[in-house]
Coordinates of C-alpha atoms and ligand atoms in Angstrom, one line a residue:
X1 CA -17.5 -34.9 -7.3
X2 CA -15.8 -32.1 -5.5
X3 CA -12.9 -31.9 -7.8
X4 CA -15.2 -31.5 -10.5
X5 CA -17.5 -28.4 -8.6
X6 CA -14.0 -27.3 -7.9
X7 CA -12.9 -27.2 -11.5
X8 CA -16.5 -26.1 -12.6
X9 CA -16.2 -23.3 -10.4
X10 CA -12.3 -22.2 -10.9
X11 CA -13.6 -22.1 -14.7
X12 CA -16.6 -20.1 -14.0
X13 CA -13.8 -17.8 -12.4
X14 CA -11.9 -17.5 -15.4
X15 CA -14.7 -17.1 -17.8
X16 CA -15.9 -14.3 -15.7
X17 CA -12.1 -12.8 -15.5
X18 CA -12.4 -13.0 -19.3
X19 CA -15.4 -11.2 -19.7
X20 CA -14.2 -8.5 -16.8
X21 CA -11.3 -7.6 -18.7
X22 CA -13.7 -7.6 -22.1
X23 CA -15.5 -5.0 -20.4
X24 CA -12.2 -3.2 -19.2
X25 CA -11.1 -2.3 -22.2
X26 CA -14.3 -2.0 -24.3
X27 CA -14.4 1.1 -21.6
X28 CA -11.3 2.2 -22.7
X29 CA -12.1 1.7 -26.4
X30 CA -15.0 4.4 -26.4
X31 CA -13.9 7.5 -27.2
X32 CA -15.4 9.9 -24.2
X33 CA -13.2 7.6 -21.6
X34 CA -10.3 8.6 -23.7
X35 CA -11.7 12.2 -24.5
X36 CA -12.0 12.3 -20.8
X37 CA -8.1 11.7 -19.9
X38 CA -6.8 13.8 -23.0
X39 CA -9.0 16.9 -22.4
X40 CA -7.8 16.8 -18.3
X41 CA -5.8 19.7 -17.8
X42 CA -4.0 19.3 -14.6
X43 CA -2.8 15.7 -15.6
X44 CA -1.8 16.5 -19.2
X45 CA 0.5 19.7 -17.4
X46 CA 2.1 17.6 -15.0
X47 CA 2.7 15.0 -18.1
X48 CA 3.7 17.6 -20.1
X49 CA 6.0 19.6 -17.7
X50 CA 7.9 16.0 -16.5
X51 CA 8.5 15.0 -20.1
X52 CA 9.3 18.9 -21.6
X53 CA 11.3 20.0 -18.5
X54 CA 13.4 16.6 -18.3
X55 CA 14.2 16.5 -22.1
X56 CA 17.6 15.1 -21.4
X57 CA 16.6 12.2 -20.0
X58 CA 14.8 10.9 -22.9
X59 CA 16.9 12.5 -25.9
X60 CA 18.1 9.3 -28.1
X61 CA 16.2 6.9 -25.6
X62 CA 14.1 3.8 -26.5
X63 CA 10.5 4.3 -24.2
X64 CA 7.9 2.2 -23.7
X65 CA 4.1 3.5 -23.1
X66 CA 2.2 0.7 -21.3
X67 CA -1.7 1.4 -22.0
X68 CA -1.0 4.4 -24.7
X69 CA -4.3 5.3 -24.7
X70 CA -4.8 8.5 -28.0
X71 CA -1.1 8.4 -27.6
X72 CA -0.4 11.9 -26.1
X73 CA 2.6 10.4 -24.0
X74 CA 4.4 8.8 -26.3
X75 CA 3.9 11.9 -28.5
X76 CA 5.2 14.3 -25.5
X77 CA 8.6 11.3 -25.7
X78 CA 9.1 11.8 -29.4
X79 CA 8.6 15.8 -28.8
X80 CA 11.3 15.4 -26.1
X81 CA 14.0 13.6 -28.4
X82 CA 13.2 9.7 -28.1
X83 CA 14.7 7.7 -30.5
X84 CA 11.9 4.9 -30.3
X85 CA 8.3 5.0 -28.7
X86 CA 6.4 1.7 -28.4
X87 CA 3.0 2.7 -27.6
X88 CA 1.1 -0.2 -26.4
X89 CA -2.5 -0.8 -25.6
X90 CA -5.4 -3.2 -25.8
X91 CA -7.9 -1.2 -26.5
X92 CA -9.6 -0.9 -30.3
X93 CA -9.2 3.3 -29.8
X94 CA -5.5 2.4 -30.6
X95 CA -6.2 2.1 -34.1
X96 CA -7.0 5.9 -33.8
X97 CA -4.0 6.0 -32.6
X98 CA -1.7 4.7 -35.1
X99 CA -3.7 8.0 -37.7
X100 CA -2.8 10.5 -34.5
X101 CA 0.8 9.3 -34.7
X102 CA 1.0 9.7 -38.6
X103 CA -0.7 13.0 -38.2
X104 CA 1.9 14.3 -36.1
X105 CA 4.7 13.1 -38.3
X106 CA 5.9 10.8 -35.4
X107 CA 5.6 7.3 -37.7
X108 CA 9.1 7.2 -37.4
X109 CA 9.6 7.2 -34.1
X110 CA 6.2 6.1 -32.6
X111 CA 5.5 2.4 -33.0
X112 CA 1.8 1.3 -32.3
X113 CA 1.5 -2.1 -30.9
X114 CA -2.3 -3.4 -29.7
X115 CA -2.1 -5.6 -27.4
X116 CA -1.9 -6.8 -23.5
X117 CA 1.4 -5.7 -22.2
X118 CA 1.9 -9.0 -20.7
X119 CA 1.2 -10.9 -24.0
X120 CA 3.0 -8.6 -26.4
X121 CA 6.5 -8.5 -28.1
X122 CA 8.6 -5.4 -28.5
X123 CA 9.5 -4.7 -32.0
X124 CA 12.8 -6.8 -33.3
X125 CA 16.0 -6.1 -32.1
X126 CA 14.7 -4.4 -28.9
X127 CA 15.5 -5.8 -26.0
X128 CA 15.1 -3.7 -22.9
X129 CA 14.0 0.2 -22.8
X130 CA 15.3 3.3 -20.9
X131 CA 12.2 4.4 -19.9
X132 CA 8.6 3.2 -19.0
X133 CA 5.7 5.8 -19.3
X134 CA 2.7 4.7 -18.0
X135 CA -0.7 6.9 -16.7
X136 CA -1.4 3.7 -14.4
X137 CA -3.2 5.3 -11.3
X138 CA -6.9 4.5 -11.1
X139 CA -9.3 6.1 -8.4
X140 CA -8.1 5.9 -4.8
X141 CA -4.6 5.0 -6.6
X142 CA -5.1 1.6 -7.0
X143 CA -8.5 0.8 -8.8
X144 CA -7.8 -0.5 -12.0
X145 CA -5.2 -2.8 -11.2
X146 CA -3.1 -1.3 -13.9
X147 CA -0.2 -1.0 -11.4
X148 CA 0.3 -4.7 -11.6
X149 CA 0.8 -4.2 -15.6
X150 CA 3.3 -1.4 -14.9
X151 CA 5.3 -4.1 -12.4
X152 CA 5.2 -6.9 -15.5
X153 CA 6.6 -4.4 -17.9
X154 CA 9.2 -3.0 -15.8
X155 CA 10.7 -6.2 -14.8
X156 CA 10.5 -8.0 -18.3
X157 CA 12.1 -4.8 -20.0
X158 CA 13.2 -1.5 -17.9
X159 CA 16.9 -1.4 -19.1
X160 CA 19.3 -1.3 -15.9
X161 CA 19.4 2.3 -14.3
X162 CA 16.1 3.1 -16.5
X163 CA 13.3 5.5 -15.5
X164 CA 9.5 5.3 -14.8
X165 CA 7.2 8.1 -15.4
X166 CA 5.8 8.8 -12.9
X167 CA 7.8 6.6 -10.4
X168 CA 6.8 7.5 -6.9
X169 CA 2.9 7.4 -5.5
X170 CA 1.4 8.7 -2.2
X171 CA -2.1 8.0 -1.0
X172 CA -3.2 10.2 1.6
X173 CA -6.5 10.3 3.9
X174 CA -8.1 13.0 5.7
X175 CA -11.7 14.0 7.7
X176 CA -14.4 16.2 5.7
X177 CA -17.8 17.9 6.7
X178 CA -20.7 17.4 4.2
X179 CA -21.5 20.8 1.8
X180 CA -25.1 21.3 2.7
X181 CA -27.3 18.6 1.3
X182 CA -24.3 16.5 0.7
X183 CA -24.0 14.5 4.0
X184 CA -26.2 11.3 4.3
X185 CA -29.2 12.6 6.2
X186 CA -30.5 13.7 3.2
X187 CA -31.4 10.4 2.0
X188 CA -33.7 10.0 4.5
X189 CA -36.1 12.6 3.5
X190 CA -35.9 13.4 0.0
X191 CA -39.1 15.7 -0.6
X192 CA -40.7 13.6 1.8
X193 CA -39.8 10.2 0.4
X194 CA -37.6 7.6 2.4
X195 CA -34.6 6.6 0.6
X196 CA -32.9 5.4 3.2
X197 CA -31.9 2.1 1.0
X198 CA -29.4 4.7 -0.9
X199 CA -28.2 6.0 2.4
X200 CA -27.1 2.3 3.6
X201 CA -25.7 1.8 0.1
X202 CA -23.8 5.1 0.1
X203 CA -22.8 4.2 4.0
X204 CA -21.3 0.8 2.2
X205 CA -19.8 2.5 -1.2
X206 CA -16.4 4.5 -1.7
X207 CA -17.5 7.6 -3.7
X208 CA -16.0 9.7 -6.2
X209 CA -16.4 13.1 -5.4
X210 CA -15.4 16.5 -6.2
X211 CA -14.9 18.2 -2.6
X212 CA -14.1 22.1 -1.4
X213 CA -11.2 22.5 0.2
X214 CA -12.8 24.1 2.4
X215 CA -14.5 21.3 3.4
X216 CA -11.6 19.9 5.1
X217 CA -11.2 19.1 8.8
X218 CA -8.2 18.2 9.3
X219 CA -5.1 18.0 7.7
X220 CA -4.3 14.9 5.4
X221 CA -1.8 12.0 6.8
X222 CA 0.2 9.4 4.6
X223 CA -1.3 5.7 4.4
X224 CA 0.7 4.9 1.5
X225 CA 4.3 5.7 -0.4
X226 CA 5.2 3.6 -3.4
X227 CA 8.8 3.5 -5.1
X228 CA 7.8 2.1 -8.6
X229 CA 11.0 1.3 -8.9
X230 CA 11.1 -1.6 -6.2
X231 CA 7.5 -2.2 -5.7
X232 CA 6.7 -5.8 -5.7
X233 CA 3.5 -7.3 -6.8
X234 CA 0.3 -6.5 -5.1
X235 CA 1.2 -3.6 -3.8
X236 CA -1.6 -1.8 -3.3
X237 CA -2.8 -4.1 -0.3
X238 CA -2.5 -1.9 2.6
X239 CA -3.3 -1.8 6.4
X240 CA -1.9 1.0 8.5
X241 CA -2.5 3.0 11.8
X242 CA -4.4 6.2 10.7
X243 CA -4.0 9.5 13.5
X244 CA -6.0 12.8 12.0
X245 CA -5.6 15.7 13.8
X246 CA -8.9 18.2 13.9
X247 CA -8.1 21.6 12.9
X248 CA -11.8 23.7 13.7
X249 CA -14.7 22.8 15.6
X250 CA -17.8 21.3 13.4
X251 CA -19.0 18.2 12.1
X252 CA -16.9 15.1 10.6
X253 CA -19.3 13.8 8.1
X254 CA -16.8 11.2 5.9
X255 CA -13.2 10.5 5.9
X256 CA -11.6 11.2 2.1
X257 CA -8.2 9.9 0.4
X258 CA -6.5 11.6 -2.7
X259 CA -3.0 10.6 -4.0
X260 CA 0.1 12.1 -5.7
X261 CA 2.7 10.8 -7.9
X262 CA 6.4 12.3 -8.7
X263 CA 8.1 11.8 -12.2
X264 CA 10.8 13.4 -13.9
X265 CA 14.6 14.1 -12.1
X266 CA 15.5 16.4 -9.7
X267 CA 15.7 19.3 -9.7
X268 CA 13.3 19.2 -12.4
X269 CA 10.7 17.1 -10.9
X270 CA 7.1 17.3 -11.2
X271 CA 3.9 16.3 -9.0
X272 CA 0.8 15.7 -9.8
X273 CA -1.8 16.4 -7.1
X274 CA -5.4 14.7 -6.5
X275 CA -5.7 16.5 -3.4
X276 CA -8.9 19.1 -2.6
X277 CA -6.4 22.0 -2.7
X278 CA -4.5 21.0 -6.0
X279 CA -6.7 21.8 -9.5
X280 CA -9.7 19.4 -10.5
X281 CA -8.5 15.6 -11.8
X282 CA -10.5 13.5 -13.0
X283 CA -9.6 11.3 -10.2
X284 CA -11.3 13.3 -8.0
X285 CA -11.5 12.1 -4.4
X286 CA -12.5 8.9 -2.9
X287 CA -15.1 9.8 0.0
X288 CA -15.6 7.1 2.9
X289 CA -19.1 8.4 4.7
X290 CA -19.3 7.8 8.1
X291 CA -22.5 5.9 9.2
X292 CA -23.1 9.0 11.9
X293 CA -21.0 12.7 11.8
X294 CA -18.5 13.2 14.4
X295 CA -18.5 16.5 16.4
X296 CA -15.1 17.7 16.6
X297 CA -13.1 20.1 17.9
X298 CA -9.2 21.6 17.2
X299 CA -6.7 19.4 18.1
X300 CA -8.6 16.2 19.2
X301 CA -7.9 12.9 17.1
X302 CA -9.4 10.7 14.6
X303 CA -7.8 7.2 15.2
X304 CA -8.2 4.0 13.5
X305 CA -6.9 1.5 10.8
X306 CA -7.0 1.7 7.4
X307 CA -7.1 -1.4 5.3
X308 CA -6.9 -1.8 1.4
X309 CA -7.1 -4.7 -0.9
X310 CA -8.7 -5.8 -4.2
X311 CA -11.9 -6.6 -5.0
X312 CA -12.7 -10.6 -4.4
X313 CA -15.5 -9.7 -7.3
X314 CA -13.7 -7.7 -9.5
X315 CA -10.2 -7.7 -11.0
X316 CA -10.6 -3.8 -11.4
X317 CA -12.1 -2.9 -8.1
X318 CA -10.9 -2.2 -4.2
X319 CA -12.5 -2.9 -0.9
X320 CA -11.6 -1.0 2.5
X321 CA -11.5 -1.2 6.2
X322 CA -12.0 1.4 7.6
X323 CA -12.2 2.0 11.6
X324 CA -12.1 4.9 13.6
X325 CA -12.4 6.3 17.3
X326 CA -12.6 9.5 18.3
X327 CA -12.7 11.1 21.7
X328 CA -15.2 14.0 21.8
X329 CA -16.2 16.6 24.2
X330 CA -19.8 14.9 25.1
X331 CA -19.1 11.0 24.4
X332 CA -16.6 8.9 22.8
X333 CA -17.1 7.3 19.2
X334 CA -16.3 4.3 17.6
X335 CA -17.0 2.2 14.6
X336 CA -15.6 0.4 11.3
X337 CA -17.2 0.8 8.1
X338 CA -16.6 -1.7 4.9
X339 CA -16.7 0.3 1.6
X340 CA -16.3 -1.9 -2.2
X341 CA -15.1 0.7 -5.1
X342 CA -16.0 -0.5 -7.9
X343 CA -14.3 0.4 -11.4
X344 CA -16.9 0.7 -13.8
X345 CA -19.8 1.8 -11.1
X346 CA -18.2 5.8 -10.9
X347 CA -18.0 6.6 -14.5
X348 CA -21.9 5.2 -14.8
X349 CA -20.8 2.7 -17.8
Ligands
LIG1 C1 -5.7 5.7 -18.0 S1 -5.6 5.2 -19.6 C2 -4.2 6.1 -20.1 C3 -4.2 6.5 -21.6 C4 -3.0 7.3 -22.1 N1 -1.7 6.8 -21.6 C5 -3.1 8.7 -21.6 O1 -2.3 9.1 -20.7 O2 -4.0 9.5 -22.1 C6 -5.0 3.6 -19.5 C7 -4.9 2.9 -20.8 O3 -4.2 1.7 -20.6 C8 -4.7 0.6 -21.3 N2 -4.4 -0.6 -20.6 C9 -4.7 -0.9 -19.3 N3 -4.1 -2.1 -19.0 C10 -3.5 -2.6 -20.1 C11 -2.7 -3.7 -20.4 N4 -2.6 -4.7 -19.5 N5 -2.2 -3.9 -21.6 C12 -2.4 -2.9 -22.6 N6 -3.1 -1.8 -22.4 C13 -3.6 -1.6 -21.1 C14 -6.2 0.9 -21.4 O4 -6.8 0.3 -22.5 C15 -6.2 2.5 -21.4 O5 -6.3 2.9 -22.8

């Protein structure tokens, strides 16, 4: 009787992983997703200046594009002297693709494969490639689980001494105060209506948001580095020590991560910033409210641990960990927050 719950329930399991990853790239098949990435200006430069700037690198070279979306890196490759793109993705937009690839007189050098990367083969007679494009970074890095696609393909077929674009990944985290109306307060009174049920849900979500710089209250410390180049399997799981340290007096309303990644070769080598100071991504930030503000002054700390892993519900989503103390003026403040970030949730499909 168990066995059979147990088998009923690892199949309920897999159904549901089926119909997740349905969803996934249903998402990616609709155009405005797509439209979304393409028309992002600070992405497609860094793109655009790692593949132009670094043109040696990929002259006469066989690439790979893992999830080619509308194709616009694997048309940067063939701009930049490829001898071979295989553009790869699972999506149904791909068969846009393959007329974006003709229009551009890349049919040549482009080839259009649709498909999972870890179910697909590469074209006869290739083997291994030189280089591995891939825009893999979801929000907060890791949602998305498309690193984990990047890994397969790079140790089934990155050529000895190949490249990644990009290859290298930071996650940072820092403190913010709310803009005015932004903190969680306002949930409690909204034109005299209690919605405090959004205020516990916001206390419990990781939010996308699109912060000032100048909301910043301290400066940003490293929680993660990635070398895509050695990075094993599940590597966005995560628990570190976390110091921030306050840089003017106010309120601490939530803590915040953004990311970068590197890509291209020294000394040509480009970065692509998510942080508040850096131009607008469609990443945006990932905001972490804090159940109550902290008042803060220069120089004192924000402690805790910060803890990462994937969703138990969702293949696409993360959950976090967050704890913190700080050692105020008045009193001394502790706590630890859960927060789920879910993939689909932020883009309100
Ligand atoms: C963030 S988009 C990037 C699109 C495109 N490379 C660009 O830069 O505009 C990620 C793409 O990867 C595709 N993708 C994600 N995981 C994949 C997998 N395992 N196999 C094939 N395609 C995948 C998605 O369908 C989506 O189109």
């Amino acid at each position: 009787m168990e066995n059979h719950l147990e088998n009923a329930a690892a199949g309920d399991c897999a159904r549901d992983y089926r119909v997740q990853q349905a969803l996934y790239f249903k998402m990616y098949s609709r155009l405005e997703v797509q439209e979304w990435l393409v028309k992002d200006a600070a992405r497609n430069a860094a793109y655009r200046q790692a593949i132009g700037w670094n043109k040696a690198a990929f002259r006469g070279k066989t690439v790979l594009d893992v999830g080619c979306g509308l194709g616009m890196l694997s048309l940067l490759a063939a701009a930049a002297g490829a001898r071979r793109v295989i553009a790869v993705d699972a999506a149904s937009i791909v068969e846009y693709t393959r007329h974006i690839v003709v229009d551009n007189s890349c049919a040549d050098v482009i080839t259009v494969l649709r498909g999972k990367v870890e179910e697909i083969e590469l074209p006869e007679g290739i083997e291994k490639v030189d280089i591995i494009l891939c825009d893999w970074m979801g929000y907060c890095l890791f949602s998305g689980n498309m690193l984990e696609s990047l890994i397969f393909a790079r140790d089934k077929w990155l050529a000895p001494g190949g490249l990644i674009y990009p290859d290298a990944a930071h996650l940072y985290l820092g403190a913010i105060t709310g803009q005015a109306g932004e903190d969680l307060e306002q949930w409690n009174d909204l034109y005299d209506i209690n919605m405090g049920a959004i205020r516990r849900r916001c206390e419990a979500t990781a939010l996308l948001k699109r912060l000032d710089a100048r909301q910043l209250m301290s400066k940003v410390v490293l929680v993660k580095t990635l070398d895509l180049y050695t990075a094993p399997r599940h590597s966005c799981l995560t628990r570190t020590h976390y110091e921030l340290k306050v840089t003017r007096s106010g309120h601490v309303h939530a803590l915040f991560a953004c990311f970068d990644v590197g890509m291209g070769q020294y000394p040509r080598r480009v970065w692509l910033s998510t942080s508040p100071h850096a131009p607008w991504t469609h990443w945006n930030q990932t905001v972490f409210h804090l159940r109550a503000p902290l008042t803060v002054e220069p120089e004192q700390l924000i402690r805790g641990v910060f803890s990462l892993k994937p969703s138990p519900k969702s293949i696409y989503g993360l959950e976090f960990d967050i704890s913190f103390e700080h050692k105020g003026r008045e009193r001394r403040a502790m706590g630890r927050q859960d927060y789920s970030l879910d993939y689909f949730l932020p883009q309100g499909l």
